[in-house]
Structures are given as structure tokens and as C-alpha cells.
Amino acid sequence: MRRPLLCVLLLVALMGCGKSASVARGELAQMNIVYSDAAFLEQARQGNAESVKLFLEAGINPETSSNEGQTALMGAALSDHLETVKVLIQKGANINAANKFGGTALMNATWKGNDEVVRFLLSKGAKHDLKDNRGMTALMFAAWDNRTESLKALLEGGANPEARDSNDWTALMRAAFKGHSDSVLSLLEKGANVNARTSSGDSALTIAADASGVETVGILLEHGADISSQDGSGQTALCKASAKGNTEVVRALLAKGADSSTKDSNGKTAMDLAQDQHHSEIIKILKDAATH
């Protein structure tokens, strides 16, 4: 009785090991899919999980990549194909592999806002603080493109909000520049330093004021942003907004007590900068503020 039982168990075990390479290649041929690196990468990009599995069973290297170093996992993550991502990870794909630009599968998924893929990759050990060739982390991609759910998942997973890119910007600064108030708020609620400054002296507030992000300016001020902070050229947020003609930002800053008499390194006030650029409405607002 033991021998038949052992045979059955052996058969079950062999069946669980998947198809032989030759059988898998035969099935790919029946599907009119050529067994090649390019076809494997394309099937992953399209999210054809079954054919990707066949490629892997046929013996293809899961780290096969394009000329730019894009692996099948990166392609599947970029295109939001969770099941294909799962197959590749299960078959040993390197979750933290980087392409020639330093980008990873996690960065790809975050950039596109593929939230479920982001969560899955994090749960499988994807490193969230790796940087690409520009110094960008996955969190910075989320902040830049306002991928709020992915951003929250990264923060909950321990991503560092104080990491700096090659421009010395943090994720908060990137979100502030784009006026992504939701991302700004999420970062601040998770402890991002509202008064962090770049090597040139810019803060998230001066960046937001320069970019005309009035809602973002308000959120930053509510969370303790230093309204008097000056960049390397001595300009405050009010100076920057006045020079750029960002009328509503000027109003918001004045309402919060911004000092219009502060001079930059060239000795110019917000009024001088507004006059230089002929921003008539801001000139009037600043004059009215000075008389009250």
C-alpha cells in the first residue's frame, strides 16, 4: 500500500513544479508568441500574466531587460498589471532592480498612481528610499504627480519625507511647487519639516508663493511655515509673489502678517519688485496694506 501512495505523492509534487521548459515553449508557440526577450517584455507590459508565466517556465531570465534596463517587472508595474507583478515576484524577479536611469518598479508604479501595485511591492520588500539618477525617491514621484494614495502608502511604510533630490528639494517642496495641496497636507501630517530649506535658501513656502499656489501657501502657514523666511537672495515669500504677479498669494500673505518692508539683497521691497514688473493690482494692494 505504501508504494502506490508514494507514487501518487510524487506525481502530485511533480505536477506542482509547473510545466517543463519544452512544454511551456510549445504552448507559447500555439499562442503565436515568439520565445524572445522582446516578446517577454511586451507580454509583461500588456499584463498577460499567463503568457508571462509560460515564459518563466520556459526558462527565460526574469531579469531580462530592454536597452534602457527596463525589466518585465518594471513594465508591469508601470502599466498597472498587478497579477503580472505577482507572477514575476513569485518567480524570483528582483523587486529592487534599477534601469539605466536609476528607476525601479516601485518608482514606476508610484509615478503612474498605481496604488494597488505600490502597496503590493511595499508588502514584498520594495525599498522606498532608493533614488534615481536625479536623486528622486518614490515619495518624490508621488508628491510631484499628486498620487495621494501611493504617497500615503509610502509614508506609512516608512519613506523618509526629508530625503533630498539633486536640486536639494524635498517631497514637500515638490508638492508645493506643483500646488498639490492634498499631498502637501499628507506630508505635513506625517511630520515633514515645513521650514526645511534648500542650499539656495528656498523653503516650501517661498517655492509655493513663487508658483502661485495660494491654497498651498495657506496650508503651509497653518502648519507653522516661517512667513519671514528669506532665500539666498534675501527674498521672502511676499517678495516672490509680488515679483511674479501672484495677486491672491500676496493677499493671503498680507492677511497673515507678512512684512512688506523687508528688503532683498538688492535693497528691494515687495513694492519695488511689483513696480519693476508693472503689476498694478499688487502695487495697489501693497499701498492699501501700508496705510492700514
PDB file of C-alpha atoms in Angstrom, residues 63-245:
ATOM      1  CA  GLU A  63      15.819  39.936 -15.099  1.00  0.00           C
ATOM      2  CA  THR A  64      15.718  40.185 -18.887  1.00  0.00           C
ATOM      3  CA  SER A  65      15.660  43.879 -19.745  1.00  0.00           C
ATOM      4  CA  SER A  66      15.413  46.373 -22.597  1.00  0.00           C
ATOM      5  CA  ASN A  67      18.306  48.502 -23.842  1.00  0.00           C
ATOM      6  CA  GLU A  68      17.333  51.043 -21.192  1.00  0.00           C
ATOM      7  CA  GLY A  69      17.401  48.445 -18.448  1.00  0.00           C
ATOM      8  CA  GLN A  70      13.619  48.179 -18.117  1.00  0.00           C
ATOM      9  CA  THR A  71      12.713  44.753 -16.755  1.00  0.00           C
ATOM     10  CA  ALA A  72       9.443  42.873 -17.132  1.00  0.00           C
ATOM     11  CA  LEU A  73       8.566  43.772 -13.542  1.00  0.00           C
ATOM     12  CA  MET A  74       9.122  47.457 -14.208  1.00  0.00           C
ATOM     13  CA  GLY A  75       6.933  47.288 -17.303  1.00  0.00           C
ATOM     14  CA  ALA A  76       4.114  45.501 -15.497  1.00  0.00           C
ATOM     15  CA  ALA A  77       4.294  47.921 -12.560  1.00  0.00           C
ATOM     16  CA  LEU A  78       4.255  50.925 -14.883  1.00  0.00           C
ATOM     17  CA  SER A  79       1.192  49.615 -16.721  1.00  0.00           C
ATOM     18  CA  ASP A  80      -0.718  48.726 -13.523  1.00  0.00           C
ATOM     19  CA  HIS A  81      -0.875  44.966 -14.056  1.00  0.00           C
ATOM     20  CA  LEU A  82      -0.980  43.628 -10.509  1.00  0.00           C
ATOM     21  CA  GLU A  83      -1.423  39.943 -11.390  1.00  0.00           C
ATOM     22  CA  THR A  84       1.577  40.026 -13.702  1.00  0.00           C
ATOM     23  CA  VAL A  85       3.597  41.761 -10.999  1.00  0.00           C
ATOM     24  CA  LYS A  86       2.632  38.981  -8.592  1.00  0.00           C
ATOM     25  CA  VAL A  87       3.700  36.263 -11.044  1.00  0.00           C
ATOM     26  CA  LEU A  88       7.076  37.900 -11.618  1.00  0.00           C
ATOM     27  CA  ILE A  89       7.752  38.389  -7.910  1.00  0.00           C
ATOM     28  CA  GLN A  90       6.722  34.798  -7.183  1.00  0.00           C
ATOM     29  CA  LYS A  91       9.143  33.598  -9.857  1.00  0.00           C
ATOM     30  CA  GLY A  92      12.061  35.500  -8.375  1.00  0.00           C
ATOM     31  CA  ALA A  93      12.156  38.846 -10.176  1.00  0.00           C
ATOM     32  CA  ASN A  94      14.404  41.357  -8.409  1.00  0.00           C
ATOM     33  CA  ILE A  95      11.957  43.783  -6.812  1.00  0.00           C
ATOM     34  CA  ASN A  96      14.614  46.481  -6.388  1.00  0.00           C
ATOM     35  CA  ALA A  97      16.311  46.262  -9.782  1.00  0.00           C
ATOM     36  CA  ALA A  98      17.075  49.650 -11.347  1.00  0.00           C
ATOM     37  CA  ASN A  99      17.080  50.683 -15.010  1.00  0.00           C
ATOM     38  CA  LYS A 100      19.760  52.883 -16.620  1.00  0.00           C
ATOM     39  CA  PHE A 101      18.051  55.967 -15.179  1.00  0.00           C
ATOM     40  CA  GLY A 102      18.007  54.512 -11.685  1.00  0.00           C
ATOM     41  CA  GLY A 103      14.257  53.923 -11.787  1.00  0.00           C
ATOM     42  CA  THR A 104      12.662  50.948 -10.040  1.00  0.00           C
ATOM     43  CA  ALA A 105       9.350  49.115 -10.301  1.00  0.00           C
ATOM     44  CA  LEU A 106       8.134  50.984  -7.209  1.00  0.00           C
ATOM     45  CA  MET A 107       9.004  54.343  -8.750  1.00  0.00           C
ATOM     46  CA  ASN A 108       7.196  53.367 -11.951  1.00  0.00           C
ATOM     47  CA  ALA A 109       4.057  52.353 -10.092  1.00  0.00           C
ATOM     48  CA  THR A 110       4.127  55.470  -7.923  1.00  0.00           C
ATOM     49  CA  TRP A 111       4.669  57.795 -10.870  1.00  0.00           C
ATOM     50  CA  LYS A 112       1.533  56.428 -12.539  1.00  0.00           C
ATOM     51  CA  GLY A 113      -0.501  56.295  -9.323  1.00  0.00           C
ATOM     52  CA  ASN A 114      -0.940  52.525  -9.488  1.00  0.00           C
ATOM     53  CA  ASP A 115      -1.863  52.318  -5.827  1.00  0.00           C
ATOM     54  CA  GLU A 116      -2.511  48.579  -5.503  1.00  0.00           C
ATOM     55  CA  VAL A 117       0.777  47.758  -7.193  1.00  0.00           C
ATOM     56  CA  VAL A 118       2.564  50.212  -4.892  1.00  0.00           C
ATOM     57  CA  ARG A 119       1.066  48.579  -1.800  1.00  0.00           C
ATOM     58  CA  PHE A 120       1.899  45.084  -3.040  1.00  0.00           C
ATOM     59  CA  LEU A 121       5.504  45.973  -3.867  1.00  0.00           C
ATOM     60  CA  LEU A 122       5.950  47.553  -0.451  1.00  0.00           C
ATOM     61  CA  SER A 123       4.493  44.462   1.208  1.00  0.00           C
ATOM     62  CA  LYS A 124       7.062  42.337  -0.628  1.00  0.00           C
ATOM     63  CA  GLY A 125      10.027  44.398   0.483  1.00  0.00           C
ATOM     64  CA  ALA A 126      10.468  47.065  -2.173  1.00  0.00           C
ATOM     65  CA  LYS A 127      12.917  49.684  -0.888  1.00  0.00           C
ATOM     66  CA  HIS A 128      11.108  53.016  -0.728  1.00  0.00           C
ATOM     67  CA  ASP A 129      14.130  55.301  -0.270  1.00  0.00           C
ATOM     68  CA  LEU A 130      16.146  54.277  -3.324  1.00  0.00           C
ATOM     69  CA  LYS A 131      16.973  57.233  -5.594  1.00  0.00           C
ATOM     70  CA  ASP A 132      17.087  57.509  -9.372  1.00  0.00           C
ATOM     71  CA  ASN A 133      19.790  59.393 -11.271  1.00  0.00           C
ATOM     72  CA  ARG A 134      18.148  62.728 -10.386  1.00  0.00           C
ATOM     73  CA  GLY A 135      18.011  61.874  -6.715  1.00  0.00           C
ATOM     74  CA  MET A 136      14.266  61.244  -6.873  1.00  0.00           C
ATOM     75  CA  THR A 137      12.658  58.774  -4.475  1.00  0.00           C
ATOM     76  CA  ALA A 138       9.300  57.077  -4.970  1.00  0.00           C
ATOM     77  CA  LEU A 139       7.829  59.543  -2.449  1.00  0.00           C
ATOM     78  CA  MET A 140       9.011  62.458  -4.568  1.00  0.00           C
ATOM     79  CA  PHE A 141       7.312  60.960  -7.629  1.00  0.00           C
ATOM     80  CA  ALA A 142       4.096  60.679  -5.631  1.00  0.00           C
ATOM     81  CA  ALA A 143       4.354  64.281  -4.419  1.00  0.00           C
ATOM     82  CA  TRP A 144       5.204  65.676  -7.859  1.00  0.00           C
ATOM     83  CA  ASP A 145       2.246  63.995  -9.559  1.00  0.00           C
ATOM     84  CA  ASN A 146      -0.154  64.225  -6.597  1.00  0.00           C
ATOM     85  CA  ARG A 147      -0.560  60.464  -6.241  1.00  0.00           C
ATOM     86  CA  THR A 148      -2.048  60.867  -2.791  1.00  0.00           C
ATOM     87  CA  GLU A 149      -2.908  57.229  -2.029  1.00  0.00           C
ATOM     88  CA  SER A 150       0.502  55.993  -3.123  1.00  0.00           C
ATOM     89  CA  LEU A 151       2.075  58.826  -1.143  1.00  0.00           C
ATOM     90  CA  LYS A 152       0.218  57.784   1.999  1.00  0.00           C
ATOM     91  CA  ALA A 153       1.201  54.138   1.499  1.00  0.00           C
ATOM     92  CA  LEU A 154       4.848  55.138   1.163  1.00  0.00           C
ATOM     93  CA  LEU A 155       4.738  57.312   4.275  1.00  0.00           C
ATOM     94  CA  GLU A 156       3.029  54.549   6.249  1.00  0.00           C
ATOM     95  CA  GLY A 157       5.751  52.213   5.012  1.00  0.00           C
ATOM     96  CA  GLY A 158       8.445  54.453   6.447  1.00  0.00           C
ATOM     97  CA  ALA A 159       9.506  56.555   3.460  1.00  0.00           C
ATOM     98  CA  ASN A 160      11.686  59.498   4.500  1.00  0.00           C
ATOM     99  CA  PRO A 161       9.955  62.840   3.774  1.00  0.00           C
ATOM    100  CA  GLU A 162      13.228  64.711   4.349  1.00  0.00           C
ATOM    101  CA  ALA A 163      15.183  62.996   1.558  1.00  0.00           C
ATOM    102  CA  ARG A 164      16.680  65.448  -0.963  1.00  0.00           C
ATOM    103  CA  ASP A 165      16.894  65.210  -4.748  1.00  0.00           C
ATOM    104  CA  SER A 166      19.755  66.558  -6.878  1.00  0.00           C
ATOM    105  CA  ASN A 167      18.179  70.040  -6.691  1.00  0.00           C
ATOM    106  CA  ASP A 168      18.165  69.783  -2.886  1.00  0.00           C
ATOM    107  CA  TRP A 169      14.356  69.663  -2.873  1.00  0.00           C
ATOM    108  CA  THR A 170      12.254  67.528  -0.538  1.00  0.00           C
ATOM    109  CA  ALA A 171       8.980  65.819  -1.435  1.00  0.00           C
ATOM    110  CA  LEU A 172       7.147  68.686   0.322  1.00  0.00           C
ATOM    111  CA  MET A 173       8.877  71.257  -1.846  1.00  0.00           C
ATOM    112  CA  ARG A 174       7.967  69.326  -4.978  1.00  0.00           C
ATOM    113  CA  ALA A 175       4.315  69.139  -3.956  1.00  0.00           C
ATOM    114  CA  ALA A 176       4.340  72.842  -3.006  1.00  0.00           C
ATOM    115  CA  PHE A 177       5.781  73.842  -6.382  1.00  0.00           C
ATOM    116  CA  LYS A 178       3.004  71.983  -8.208  1.00  0.00           C
ATOM    117  CA  GLY A 179       0.305  73.316  -5.882  1.00  0.00           C
ATOM    118  CA  HIS A 180      -0.770  69.828  -4.830  1.00  0.00           C
ATOM    119  CA  SER A 181      -2.436  70.793  -1.564  1.00  0.00           C
ATOM    120  CA  ASP A 182      -3.586  67.226  -0.770  1.00  0.00           C
ATOM    121  CA  SER A 183      -0.059  65.886  -0.972  1.00  0.00           C
ATOM    122  CA  VAL A 184       1.292  68.876   0.961  1.00  0.00           C
ATOM    123  CA  LEU A 185      -1.187  68.221   3.759  1.00  0.00           C
ATOM    124  CA  SER A 186      -0.436  64.485   3.888  1.00  0.00           C
ATOM    125  CA  LEU A 187       3.297  65.144   4.106  1.00  0.00           C
ATOM    126  CA  LEU A 188       2.862  67.715   6.865  1.00  0.00           C
ATOM    127  CA  GLU A 189       0.572  65.410   8.830  1.00  0.00           C
ATOM    128  CA  LYS A 190       3.291  62.756   8.695  1.00  0.00           C
ATOM    129  CA  GLY A 191       5.885  65.147  10.083  1.00  0.00           C
ATOM    130  CA  ALA A 192       7.553  66.685   7.040  1.00  0.00           C
ATOM    131  CA  ASN A 193       9.625  69.711   8.073  1.00  0.00           C
ATOM    132  CA  VAL A 194       7.620  72.732   6.912  1.00  0.00           C
ATOM    133  CA  ASN A 195      10.636  75.026   7.272  1.00  0.00           C
ATOM    134  CA  ALA A 196      13.273  72.857   5.606  1.00  0.00           C
ATOM    135  CA  ARG A 197      15.394  74.946   3.253  1.00  0.00           C
ATOM    136  CA  THR A 198      17.403  74.238   0.137  1.00  0.00           C
ATOM    137  CA  SER A 199      21.060  75.143  -0.275  1.00  0.00           C
ATOM    138  CA  SER A 200      19.850  78.329  -2.006  1.00  0.00           C
ATOM    139  CA  GLY A 201      17.635  79.203   0.963  1.00  0.00           C
ATOM    140  CA  ASP A 202      14.242  78.367  -0.515  1.00  0.00           C
ATOM    141  CA  SER A 203      11.526  76.814   1.636  1.00  0.00           C
ATOM    142  CA  ALA A 204       8.281  75.146   0.633  1.00  0.00           C
ATOM    143  CA  LEU A 205       6.556  78.481   1.351  1.00  0.00           C
ATOM    144  CA  THR A 206       8.781  80.597  -0.896  1.00  0.00           C
ATOM    145  CA  ILE A 207       8.507  77.950  -3.608  1.00  0.00           C
ATOM    146  CA  ALA A 208       4.699  77.885  -3.363  1.00  0.00           C
ATOM    147  CA  ALA A 209       4.479  81.697  -3.328  1.00  0.00           C
ATOM    148  CA  ASP A 210       6.625  81.906  -6.441  1.00  0.00           C
ATOM    149  CA  ALA A 211       4.484  79.298  -8.206  1.00  0.00           C
ATOM    150  CA  SER A 212       1.135  80.948  -7.334  1.00  0.00           C
ATOM    151  CA  GLY A 213      -0.160  78.170  -5.080  1.00  0.00           C
ATOM    152  CA  VAL A 214      -2.476  80.181  -2.849  1.00  0.00           C
ATOM    153  CA  GLU A 215      -4.178  77.154  -1.266  1.00  0.00           C
ATOM    154  CA  THR A 216      -0.821  75.526  -0.649  1.00  0.00           C
ATOM    155  CA  VAL A 217       0.520  78.756   0.880  1.00  0.00           C
ATOM    156  CA  GLY A 218      -2.420  78.753   3.297  1.00  0.00           C
ATOM    157  CA  ILE A 219      -1.819  75.150   4.358  1.00  0.00           C
ATOM    158  CA  LEU A 220       1.887  75.764   4.893  1.00  0.00           C
ATOM    159  CA  LEU A 221       1.198  78.830   7.034  1.00  0.00           C
ATOM    160  CA  GLU A 222      -1.369  76.918   9.098  1.00  0.00           C
ATOM    161  CA  HIS A 223       1.316  74.330   9.818  1.00  0.00           C
ATOM    162  CA  GLY A 224       3.910  76.798  11.020  1.00  0.00           C
ATOM    163  CA  ALA A 225       5.749  77.946   7.915  1.00  0.00           C
ATOM    164  CA  ASP A 226       8.009  80.923   8.660  1.00  0.00           C
ATOM    165  CA  ILE A 227       6.431  83.824   6.782  1.00  0.00           C
ATOM    166  CA  SER A 228       9.593  85.918   7.211  1.00  0.00           C
ATOM    167  CA  SER A 229      11.983  83.308   5.812  1.00  0.00           C
ATOM    168  CA  GLN A 230      14.296  84.689   3.118  1.00  0.00           C
ATOM    169  CA  ASP A 231      16.007  82.785   0.337  1.00  0.00           C
ATOM    170  CA  GLY A 232      19.634  83.225  -0.703  1.00  0.00           C
ATOM    171  CA  SER A 233      18.826  86.482  -2.481  1.00  0.00           C
ATOM    172  CA  GLY A 234      17.027  87.822   0.559  1.00  0.00           C
ATOM    173  CA  GLN A 235      13.546  87.450  -0.895  1.00  0.00           C
ATOM    174  CA  THR A 236      10.602  86.483   1.283  1.00  0.00           C
ATOM    175  CA  ALA A 237       7.501  84.691   0.083  1.00  0.00           C
ATOM    176  CA  LEU A 238       5.835  88.118  -0.264  1.00  0.00           C
ATOM    177  CA  CYS A 239       8.710  89.392  -2.391  1.00  0.00           C
ATOM    178  CA  LYS A 240       8.489  86.380  -4.686  1.00  0.00           C
ATOM    179  CA  ALA A 241       4.717  86.575  -5.067  1.00  0.00           C
ATOM    180  CA  SER A 242       4.887  90.330  -5.730  1.00  0.00           C
ATOM    181  CA  ALA A 243       7.574  89.925  -8.379  1.00  0.00           C
ATOM    182  CA  LYS A 244       5.638  87.137 -10.108  1.00  0.00           C
ATOM    183  CA  GLY A 245       2.298  88.934 -10.025  1.00  0.00           C
TER     184      GLY A 245
END
